Structure formats: C-alpha cells, structure tokens
C-alpha cells in the first residue's frame, strides 16, 4: 500500500524530552524561563528533567529500533549548542550529544530528520527582543549555518522552524506558550510570523548556495494545519469564513513559500479592513516582504505538514471581541466540532483521520503538487493510564489507510509519516498530563522507564508488514 522507500517515522522535540536543562554548559531557553514562572504550566511542571533523553538517549534508541522506524525526527536545542544563541560561544558538549545521536541513528540504519527550532529560543536572544525583532532572522541564519556545517555531512533532511503559527499565536498573542506575551494582540503575532518566514528563507538560501551541492539534503519548514470545512457548504458566508480561516493558518506560511512569495490576499484584506473599522492608523499590521531581501517563494524542497484535527467553520469570532485589536477579530471565524468526531484525550483534538486525506488533496491542488512529509500526527491520552490503548491503535490504522488512499487514489506525493510522538513527554502548557507517546514514560519512576503502548507495538507491525510487502514486490 505504501511506496518502497516510504519514510516510517516518529518525532520528538528537544525541550519536550531532553531534560538536562543546565547540564554541561547548556544556556537557558524561553521555555526554561516560562516554566519557572508561577502559573504558566499545568501543575507548575517543567521540562527540567522530562524524559531525561540527554542522559538516556540509548533508551530512546532502543524504542526506535523496536518500532523498526526508518526515520526519526528530533529537534536540536539551540541553547544547548550555542548557550547565548550566537556562534562565538559553542558548547562542545552539546555538539557531542547530537553527534552521538546522529551517529547512532545512522549506525542503526535510521535516517534522522532534524528540526533546528521547535519553540525553544535561547533566553539570551529573547532578552534582546526575540522574534519580534527583524535581526532575529539573521541570527537564526547564523545558527542554521552552524548546524549545516556541523551536522550536514550526515543529516539530509532539515526542518528550519516548527509551526511558526504556534510560536506567533500561542506565544505572542494568547500568551499560553513561551515567551508568554499577549500585550500586543493583533500586532506582535504578525511580526513574529514575518520574521520566522524571513529566517526560514534566509536559512534555505544559505543551504542552497553553500551546502546543497556538497551535502545534497532537502529542507523545509513544518506547517501545522487543521482540515477546515464550511459548517454549511451551501452557505456562502460559511464558505468565505472557511477560506479566511485557511488563509490565517495554512495560507499564512504556505502561500508565501509555495505560491506567490507574499501573504494570501484574503488575509491582508481582512486585517486591513479591521484596522480601518477600528480607526487603527498607520501601515498595515501585516508586514510586507522587502524586494531587497532573499525571496521567500520557492524556499521549500518539500511540504512538511503537522496535522492533528479538523474543524467546521462559520463566521463571527463569537467572543464579543469584535471591537478589539486581535488576530481573532481579524479572522472573524468560529470553530464548530462535528458531534460525530470523538475527543478521547486533550480537548482540542477531535479525531478525524479522513480530514488528513482531504487536507493532503488540498495541499496537492493548492501548492503545486509538492512532495509531502507528514511530520506530525497523533492522538493523546489523558487521565488513567491505558497501556492497552486499543482506540489509539485503531486511530493509527485508520489514519494510515487515509494516507494510503491519498497516495493511490488522489495521487498525492506523500513521502513519509512521522507519528507524534516516540515518547510520552512534556506537552507544553499541559505539562505531563497529556500523553502522546508510542511509548509510555513513567515519570514517577526515577529510571523513567519506557514501555511500549499497544499502539506502539501495532505501529511496529504496520511498519514491518509494509516493509516486507514492498521488499517482496521488488524481488
Ligand atoms: C504540535 O502542535 C507540536 O509541534 C508538538 O510539540 C506538540 O507536542 C503536539 O502538537 C501535540 O500538541 O490549547 O486550545 O489553544 C500541534 C498544533 C496548535 C495543537 C495549537 C494545539 C492549541 C489549542 N497545536 N493547539 S488550545
């Protein structure tokens, strides 16, 4: 059902699993700071220790091998490599750690996919203004260059930035992710998104001109998007609201990179119309790309999609905030959940496997038929621990069926699938209360022992079946 060279993966992120937050000269990141402030994270928890993968990497590797993964997606902790965020000061212990991880993966025949930035800006750079400052793009580019130079002889799949939407909106508008800012709603998130796009594009151009010929890898940014459809497909207002919402999520980042080099017109006109209504003077709150900078268009070698859930959409932001300056009022939509969609774990995650197939088809049609990696997809557990998680096993089966259909029937060029996550881990503002792992981690046990869930064992079976089938067909 899957192409021979299909990538079977699972993913993690540095802050969510590594721990060792001060080990061996690591600098602090904005998530260290955020978690150490009262009232930020559920139960005052933090990633100080998490799965302690900094010390227990070999245990993670065992899980990866047991699953039979062909690919493993990890992220680098910027502040572990460059404690102050910039290159004069390199933490060699950090370099050693990631060298070990990468070398071990390759020795086991597992291809690493490496994310440079998964939410954890060095605190030193936040102190200089963080992602709101245009200069962050150049600083990120230097960090990226350092990583290509240090690890690019062995790493051939790169993600620059994970989910710029989440960094911008949750970090700088809602304030529920680090750095926890919400004072400049309707302004800061657009600036952050803009600088992240510029940073991504600069790093792509650096890779393209200095490393591609020699290293031969591929690079993209990971874009998260729900599948969205109108609450009533016959209602023009619902259809328009859906288009608007798509423009403010997937389109915000994918349109500039894959289609025009600029933001979706729907997004800009909605923002500018709202500004006018509120008497907000001055230039557009949505920044413009400068012609003097490296182009944004064409800066992805594949499409990296993080998909978790679906929504129905109707107009009206619903919270009575029409007259306030915010992204919410700019986009002016209400999300509706279909009552038939189960919500087994965390409240935002309605399980809708067929939404993934539809989204893949939409991406094929809208973004010029790119090669696609599903870089995250998963299902969470909350409440009592269930190692025999039958429902999640079914979810993976159903989802992979939808992916197979997208490939075979819709002709989408899906190159790989990364389950989120390899391990139960620190789930950001939800702390350890939400478990996404294929392996359970016992956080109450000092050894932090890892145990396969049934879904992990079944995912391993799916992988092994698919591998033996495609081997059989080729012989
Ligand atoms: C991913 O984001 C992250 O990349 C990953 O690190 C994380 O562990 C994984 O999801 C699971 O959450 O709290 O109601 O405001 C997925 C995209 C967008 C999903 C924001 C949660 C927050 C909803 N996320 N959304 S709410």
Coordinates of C-alpha atoms and ligand atoms in Angstrom, one line a residue:
X1 CA 0.0 0.0 0.0
X2 CA 3.0 2.3 0.5
X3 CA 5.9 3.1 -1.8
X4 CA 9.0 1.1 -1.3
X5 CA 11.1 4.0 0.1
X6 CA 8.3 5.4 2.3
X7 CA 9.6 7.0 5.4
X8 CA 8.3 5.4 8.6
X9 CA 9.0 7.8 11.5
X10 CA 8.2 9.1 14.9
X11 CA 9.1 12.5 16.2
X12 CA 10.1 14.4 19.4
X13 CA 11.3 17.9 20.3
X14 CA 14.3 18.8 22.4
X15 CA 12.6 20.7 25.2
X16 CA 9.8 18.1 25.5
X17 CA 12.2 15.1 26.1
X18 CA 15.8 16.1 26.9
X19 CA 15.8 17.5 30.4
X20 CA 19.3 18.4 31.4
X21 CA 18.2 22.0 31.3
X22 CA 21.5 23.2 32.8
X23 CA 23.7 20.2 32.1
X24 CA 27.2 20.6 30.7
X25 CA 27.0 24.3 29.9
X26 CA 23.6 24.5 28.2
X27 CA 22.1 28.0 28.2
X28 CA 18.5 28.7 29.2
X29 CA 15.7 28.9 26.7
X30 CA 12.5 30.8 26.8
X31 CA 10.7 27.5 27.9
X32 CA 13.1 27.2 30.9
X33 CA 12.2 30.7 31.9
X34 CA 8.5 30.3 31.2
X35 CA 8.1 27.0 33.1
X36 CA 9.9 28.5 36.1
X37 CA 7.3 31.3 36.4
X38 CA 4.3 30.6 38.6
X39 CA 1.0 29.8 37.0
X40 CA 2.3 29.2 33.4
X41 CA 2.2 25.4 33.1
X42 CA -0.3 22.9 34.4
X43 CA 0.8 21.8 37.9
X44 CA 3.9 24.1 37.8
X45 CA 5.6 21.4 35.8
X46 CA 8.6 21.9 33.6
X47 CA 11.0 20.2 31.1
X48 CA 13.8 20.4 33.6
X49 CA 14.1 16.6 33.6
X50 CA 11.3 15.4 31.2
X51 CA 12.3 12.0 29.8
X52 CA 15.9 12.8 30.5
X53 CA 16.8 11.9 27.0
X54 CA 20.0 13.9 27.4
X55 CA 21.3 11.1 29.5
X56 CA 19.0 8.3 28.4
X57 CA 19.4 8.6 24.7
X58 CA 20.3 4.9 24.4
X59 CA 16.9 4.0 25.8
X60 CA 15.2 6.1 23.2
X61 CA 17.3 4.4 20.5
X62 CA 16.1 1.0 21.8
X63 CA 12.5 2.2 21.3
X64 CA 13.3 3.5 17.8
X65 CA 14.8 0.1 16.9
X66 CA 11.9 -1.9 18.4
X67 CA 9.5 0.1 16.3
X68 CA 11.5 -0.6 13.2
X69 CA 11.4 3.1 12.2
X70 CA 13.3 4.1 9.0
X71 CA 13.3 7.7 10.1
X72 CA 13.4 9.6 13.4
X73 CA 12.6 13.3 13.7
X74 CA 14.3 15.2 16.5
X75 CA 15.0 18.8 17.2
X76 CA 18.2 20.5 18.3
X77 CA 18.2 22.6 21.5
X78 CA 19.7 25.9 20.2
X79 CA 20.8 26.9 23.7
X80 CA 22.5 23.6 24.3
X81 CA 24.6 24.2 21.2
X82 CA 25.0 28.0 21.5
X83 CA 24.3 28.9 25.1
X84 CA 24.0 32.6 24.2
X85 CA 22.3 31.9 20.9
X86 CA 25.2 33.2 18.8
X87 CA 28.3 31.4 17.3
X88 CA 31.3 32.8 19.1
X89 CA 30.5 30.6 22.1
X90 CA 29.9 27.0 21.1
X91 CA 29.1 24.4 23.8
X92 CA 31.1 21.4 22.6
X93 CA 29.3 19.0 25.0
X94 CA 26.1 19.9 23.2
X95 CA 27.8 19.2 19.8
X96 CA 29.0 15.9 21.2
X97 CA 25.5 14.9 22.3
X98 CA 23.9 15.5 18.9
X99 CA 26.8 13.9 17.1
X100 CA 26.3 10.8 19.2
X101 CA 22.5 10.7 18.5
X102 CA 23.0 11.2 14.7
X103 CA 25.8 8.7 14.5
X104 CA 23.9 6.1 16.5
X105 CA 20.8 6.5 14.3
X106 CA 22.8 6.1 11.1
X107 CA 24.6 3.1 12.5
X108 CA 21.2 1.5 13.0
X109 CA 20.1 2.4 9.5
X110 CA 17.7 5.1 10.7
X111 CA 17.6 8.4 8.8
X112 CA 17.5 11.5 11.0
X113 CA 15.2 14.4 10.2
X114 CA 16.4 17.4 12.2
X115 CA 14.4 20.4 13.3
X116 CA 16.5 23.4 14.1
X117 CA 13.8 25.3 16.0
X118 CA 11.0 23.7 18.0
X119 CA 9.7 26.6 20.2
X120 CA 12.9 27.0 22.4
X121 CA 14.6 30.3 21.7
X122 CA 17.7 30.9 23.8
X123 CA 16.7 33.2 26.6
X124 CA 19.6 35.5 25.7
X125 CA 18.0 36.2 22.4
X126 CA 14.6 36.8 23.9
X127 CA 16.3 39.4 26.2
X128 CA 17.3 41.2 23.0
X129 CA 13.7 41.3 21.8
X130 CA 13.3 37.8 20.4
X131 CA 11.3 37.0 17.3
X132 CA 9.6 40.4 17.2
X133 CA 12.9 41.9 16.1
X134 CA 13.9 41.8 12.4
X135 CA 17.5 41.0 13.3
X136 CA 16.4 37.6 14.7
X137 CA 16.3 36.3 11.1
X138 CA 20.0 37.0 10.6
X139 CA 20.8 35.4 13.9
X140 CA 18.8 32.3 13.1
X141 CA 20.6 32.1 9.7
X142 CA 23.9 32.0 11.5
X143 CA 22.7 29.3 13.8
X144 CA 21.4 27.3 10.8
X145 CA 24.7 27.7 9.1
X146 CA 26.5 26.4 12.1
X147 CA 24.2 23.3 12.2
X148 CA 24.6 22.6 8.4
X149 CA 28.4 22.9 8.8
X150 CA 28.5 20.7 12.0
X151 CA 25.9 18.0 11.2
X152 CA 25.1 18.4 7.5
X153 CA 27.6 15.8 6.4
X154 CA 25.2 13.2 8.0
X155 CA 21.8 15.0 8.2
X156 CA 20.0 15.2 4.9
X157 CA 16.5 16.2 6.0
X158 CA 16.1 19.5 7.7
X159 CA 13.2 21.4 9.1
X160 CA 14.1 25.0 9.9
X161 CA 11.2 26.1 12.1
X162 CA 8.4 24.0 13.6
X163 CA 5.0 25.6 13.4
X164 CA 5.6 29.3 13.1
X165 CA 1.8 29.7 13.6
X166 CA 2.0 28.3 17.1
X167 CA 5.1 30.4 18.1
X168 CA 3.4 33.5 16.8
X169 CA -0.2 33.0 18.0
X170 CA 0.2 31.0 21.2
X171 CA 3.5 32.7 22.2
X172 CA 2.8 36.3 21.3
X173 CA -1.0 36.7 21.1
X174 CA -2.6 34.2 23.5
X175 CA 0.4 34.1 25.9
X176 CA -0.1 30.4 26.7
X177 CA 3.3 29.4 25.2
X178 CA 6.7 30.9 25.9
X179 CA 7.6 33.8 25.9
X180 CA 4.0 34.3 27.2
X181 CA 3.3 37.7 25.6
X182 CA -0.2 38.9 24.9
X183 CA 0.1 42.7 25.4
X184 CA 0.3 43.4 21.6
X185 CA -2.6 41.3 20.3
X186 CA -3.2 41.9 16.7
X187 CA 0.3 43.1 16.1
X188 CA 3.1 41.0 17.6
X189 CA 2.0 37.7 16.1
X190 CA 2.1 39.0 12.6
X191 CA 5.6 40.4 13.2
X192 CA 6.8 37.1 14.7
X193 CA 5.4 35.1 11.8
X194 CA 7.0 37.5 9.4
X195 CA 10.4 37.3 10.9
X196 CA 10.2 33.5 11.1
X197 CA 9.4 33.3 7.4
X198 CA 12.4 35.6 6.7
X199 CA 14.6 33.5 9.0
X200 CA 13.4 30.3 7.2
X201 CA 14.0 31.8 3.8
X202 CA 17.5 33.0 4.7
X203 CA 18.5 29.6 6.0
X204 CA 17.1 27.9 2.9
X205 CA 19.2 30.3 0.7
X206 CA 22.3 29.6 2.8
X207 CA 21.8 25.9 2.5
X208 CA 21.1 26.2 -1.2
X209 CA 24.1 28.3 -2.1
X210 CA 26.7 26.9 0.3
X211 CA 25.8 23.4 1.3
X212 CA 23.4 21.8 -1.2
X213 CA 25.9 20.8 -3.8
X214 CA 28.1 19.1 -1.3
X215 CA 25.6 17.7 1.2
X216 CA 22.7 17.0 -1.1
X217 CA 20.0 17.4 1.5
X218 CA 16.5 18.8 1.5
X219 CA 14.9 21.5 3.7
X220 CA 11.5 22.8 4.6
X221 CA 9.5 24.4 7.4
X222 CA 6.8 22.4 9.3
X223 CA 3.4 24.0 8.9
X224 CA 0.5 22.9 11.2
X225 CA -3.0 23.0 9.9
X226 CA -6.3 21.6 10.8
X227 CA -8.6 20.4 8.0
X228 CA -11.3 23.1 7.7
X229 CA -14.6 22.9 6.0
X230 CA -17.7 25.1 6.0
X231 CA -20.3 24.3 8.6
X232 CA -22.9 24.5 5.8
X233 CA -21.4 24.0 2.4
X234 CA -24.4 25.7 0.8
X235 CA -24.0 28.9 2.9
X236 CA -21.7 31.4 1.1
X237 CA -20.8 33.1 4.4
X238 CA -19.6 29.8 5.9
X239 CA -17.6 29.1 2.7
X240 CA -16.0 32.6 2.9
X241 CA -15.2 32.1 6.6
X242 CA -13.5 28.8 5.8
X243 CA -11.4 30.4 3.2
X244 CA -10.5 33.2 5.5
X245 CA -9.5 30.8 8.3
X246 CA -7.4 28.7 5.9
X247 CA -5.6 31.9 4.9
X248 CA -4.9 32.8 8.5
X249 CA -3.4 29.3 9.3
X250 CA -2.1 27.2 6.5
X251 CA -2.0 30.0 3.9
X252 CA -0.2 32.4 6.2
X253 CA 3.0 30.4 5.8
X254 CA 2.4 28.1 2.8
X255 CA 1.2 30.8 0.4
X256 CA 4.4 32.9 0.6
X257 CA 6.7 29.9 0.4
X258 CA 4.8 27.8 -2.3
X259 CA 2.6 30.2 -4.3
X260 CA 3.4 33.9 -4.5
X261 CA 6.1 35.0 -2.2
X262 CA 3.5 37.0 -0.3
X263 CA 0.7 36.6 2.1
X264 CA -2.7 35.4 0.9
X265 CA -4.7 38.4 -0.3
X266 CA -7.7 37.2 1.9
X267 CA -5.5 37.6 5.0
X268 CA -4.2 41.0 4.2
X269 CA -7.6 42.4 3.2
X270 CA -9.3 41.1 6.4
X271 CA -6.6 42.6 8.6
X272 CA -6.6 46.0 6.8
X273 CA -10.4 46.1 6.8
X274 CA -10.5 45.5 10.5
X275 CA -7.8 48.2 11.1
X276 CA -9.9 50.7 9.2
X277 CA -13.0 49.8 11.1
X278 CA -11.2 50.3 14.4
X279 CA -9.5 53.5 13.3
X280 CA -6.1 52.0 13.6
X281 CA -3.9 54.4 11.8
X282 CA -0.5 53.8 10.0
X283 CA 0.8 51.0 7.8
X284 CA -0.7 47.5 7.6
X285 CA -0.3 45.4 10.7
X286 CA 0.7 42.6 8.4
X287 CA 4.3 43.4 7.4
X288 CA 5.5 43.3 3.7
X289 CA 8.4 41.4 2.3
X290 CA 11.2 43.6 1.1
X291 CA 12.4 43.2 -2.5
X292 CA 16.0 43.7 -1.2
X293 CA 15.9 40.5 0.8
X294 CA 16.3 36.9 -0.3
X295 CA 13.0 35.8 -1.9
X296 CA 10.5 33.8 0.2
X297 CA 9.0 32.0 -2.8
X298 CA 10.5 28.6 -3.6
X299 CA 12.3 28.1 -0.3
X300 CA 11.0 24.6 0.5
X301 CA 12.2 21.4 -1.0
X302 CA 9.1 19.5 0.2
X303 CA 5.9 20.2 2.2
X304 CA 6.2 19.4 5.9
X305 CA 2.7 19.0 7.4
X306 CA 1.7 18.7 11.0
X307 CA -1.9 17.5 11.1
X308 CA -4.0 16.7 14.2
X309 CA -7.6 17.6 13.8
X310 CA -10.5 19.1 11.8
X311 CA -13.0 21.9 12.3
X312 CA -16.2 23.1 10.7
X313 CA -16.2 26.9 10.3
X314 CA -18.8 29.7 10.4
X315 CA -18.3 33.5 10.5
X316 CA -18.2 35.6 13.7
X317 CA -15.5 35.3 16.3
X318 CA -18.0 34.6 18.9
X319 CA -16.3 36.0 22.0
X320 CA -17.7 39.5 21.7
X321 CA -14.2 40.9 20.9
X322 CA -15.2 42.4 17.5
X323 CA -14.1 45.8 18.6
X324 CA -10.7 44.8 20.0
X325 CA -7.4 44.7 18.1
X326 CA -6.6 41.0 17.8
X327 CA -6.0 38.2 15.3
X328 CA -9.2 36.6 16.5
X329 CA -11.2 39.6 15.4
X330 CA -9.2 40.0 12.2
X331 CA -10.0 36.4 11.1
X332 CA -13.6 36.6 12.4
X333 CA -14.4 32.9 12.5
X334 CA -16.0 30.4 14.9
X335 CA -14.9 26.8 15.0
X336 CA -17.5 24.1 15.4
X337 CA -17.0 20.5 16.2
X338 CA -19.0 17.8 14.5
X339 CA -20.6 15.7 17.2
X340 CA -19.6 12.5 15.5
X341 CA -15.9 13.2 16.0
X342 CA -14.5 11.5 19.1
X343 CA -12.4 13.6 21.6
X344 CA -10.7 10.8 23.5
X345 CA -7.9 12.9 25.0
X346 CA -7.0 16.6 25.1
X347 CA -9.9 18.8 24.4
X348 CA -8.7 20.4 21.1
X349 CA -8.0 17.1 19.5
X350 CA -11.1 15.7 17.8
X351 CA -10.1 12.6 16.0
X352 CA -10.8 12.9 12.2
X353 CA -8.5 10.7 10.1
X354 CA -10.3 11.4 6.9
X355 CA -9.5 15.1 7.4
X356 CA -5.9 14.3 6.7
X357 CA -6.7 12.8 3.3
X358 CA -8.7 15.9 2.4
X359 CA -6.0 18.2 3.6
X360 CA -3.4 16.3 1.6
X361 CA -5.5 16.6 -1.6
X362 CA -6.0 20.3 -0.9
X363 CA -2.2 20.8 -0.5
X364 CA -1.6 19.0 -3.7
X365 CA -4.1 21.2 -5.6
X366 CA -3.2 24.4 -4.0
X367 CA 0.6 24.3 -3.6
X368 CA 1.6 22.8 -6.9
X369 CA 1.8 19.1 -6.1
X370 CA 4.7 19.1 -3.7
X371 CA 6.4 16.1 -2.2
X372 CA 4.9 15.8 1.3
X373 CA 6.1 14.5 4.6
X374 CA 3.5 14.3 7.4
X375 CA 6.0 15.4 10.0
X376 CA 3.5 15.1 12.9
X377 CA 0.2 13.3 13.6
X378 CA -1.0 11.7 16.7
X379 CA -3.5 11.0 19.4
X380 CA -3.4 11.8 23.1
X381 CA -4.3 10.1 26.2
X382 CA -5.3 11.9 29.4
X383 CA -6.5 10.5 32.8
X384 CA -5.9 6.9 33.8
X385 CA -3.0 5.2 32.1
X386 CA -4.0 2.7 29.4
X387 CA -1.1 0.7 28.1
X388 CA -3.6 -1.4 26.0
X389 CA -4.8 1.7 24.1
X390 CA -7.0 -0.1 21.6
X391 CA -8.6 3.2 20.4
X392 CA -5.2 4.8 19.5
X393 CA -4.1 1.6 17.7
X394 CA -7.3 1.9 15.6
X395 CA -6.5 5.6 15.0
X396 CA -3.1 4.8 13.5
X397 CA -4.6 2.1 11.3
X398 CA -7.4 4.4 10.1
X399 CA -5.0 7.3 9.6
X400 CA -2.5 5.2 7.6
X401 CA -5.4 3.9 5.5
X402 CA -6.3 7.5 4.6
X403 CA -2.7 8.3 3.8
X404 CA -2.5 5.2 1.5
X405 CA -5.7 6.4 -0.3
X406 CA -4.2 9.9 -0.7
X407 CA -1.2 8.3 -2.4
X408 CA -3.0 5.8 -4.5
X409 CA -6.3 7.4 -5.3
X410 CA -5.6 11.1 -5.2
X411 CA -2.0 10.9 -6.4
X412 CA -0.6 12.9 -3.5
X413 CA 3.2 12.5 -3.3
X414 CA 3.4 11.6 0.3
X415 CA 6.9 10.5 1.1
X416 CA 6.6 9.7 4.8
X417 CA 4.7 9.7 8.0
X418 CA 6.0 10.6 11.5
X419 CA 3.8 9.6 14.4
X420 CA 3.8 12.2 17.2
X421 CA 5.4 11.2 19.5
X422 CA 8.0 8.5 20.2
X423 CA 7.6 9.0 23.9
X424 CA 5.2 10.5 26.4
X425 CA 6.7 13.8 27.1
X426 CA 6.4 17.4 28.3
X427 CA 3.3 18.6 26.5
X428 CA 4.0 22.3 26.8
X429 CA 1.3 24.2 28.8
X430 CA -0.4 20.9 29.6
X431 CA 2.8 19.5 31.3
X432 CA 2.8 15.8 31.6
X433 CA -1.0 15.4 31.9
X434 CA -1.4 14.8 28.1
X435 CA 0.4 11.7 26.8
X436 CA 1.2 11.4 23.1
X437 CA 3.7 8.6 23.2
X438 CA 4.0 5.3 21.3
X439 CA 6.0 4.5 24.5
X440 CA 4.8 5.3 27.9
X441 CA 7.3 7.0 30.2
X442 CA 6.8 6.5 33.9
X443 CA 7.6 10.0 35.2
X444 CA 7.1 8.8 38.8
X445 CA 9.9 6.3 38.5
X446 CA 13.5 7.6 38.9
X447 CA 14.6 5.4 36.0
X448 CA 12.0 7.0 33.7
X449 CA 11.4 3.6 32.2
X450 CA 9.9 3.4 28.8
X451 CA 7.1 0.8 28.0
X452 CA 5.5 0.3 24.6
X453 CA 1.8 1.0 24.4
X454 CA -0.3 -1.4 22.4
X455 CA -0.4 1.3 19.7
X456 CA 3.4 1.3 19.6
X457 CA 3.5 -2.4 19.1
X458 CA 0.9 -2.2 16.4
X459 CA 2.6 0.6 14.7
X460 CA 5.7 -1.5 14.6
X461 CA 3.7 -4.3 13.0
X462 CA 2.3 -2.0 10.4
X463 CA 5.8 -0.8 9.5
X464 CA 7.2 -4.3 9.3
X465 CA 4.3 -5.5 7.1
X466 CA 4.7 -2.7 4.8
X467 CA 8.4 -3.2 4.6
X468 CA 8.2 -6.9 3.9
X469 CA 5.5 -6.3 1.3
X470 CA 7.5 -3.8 -0.7
X471 CA 10.6 -6.0 -0.5
X472 CA 8.5 -8.9 -1.7
X473 CA 7.2 -7.0 -4.6
X474 CA 10.6 -5.8 -5.7
X475 CA 12.1 -9.3 -5.8
Ligands
LIG1 C1 2.3 20.2 17.9 O1 1.5 21.3 17.7 C2 3.6 20.5 18.5 O2 4.5 20.7 17.4 C3 4.2 19.4 19.4 O3 5.3 19.9 20.0 C4 3.1 19.0 20.4 O4 3.6 18.1 21.3 C5 2.0 18.4 19.6 O5 1.5 19.4 18.7 C6 0.8 17.9 20.4 O6 0.2 19.0 21.0 O7 -4.7 24.9 23.6 O8 -6.9 25.1 22.7 O9 -5.3 26.9 22.3 C7 0.2 21.0 17.2 C8 -0.6 22.2 16.8 C9 -1.8 24.1 17.7 C10 -2.3 22.0 18.6 C11 -2.3 24.8 18.9 C12 -2.8 22.6 19.8 C13 -3.7 24.6 20.8 C14 -5.1 24.6 21.1 N1 -1.2 22.8 18.0 N2 -3.3 24.0 19.6 S1 -5.5 25.4 22.5

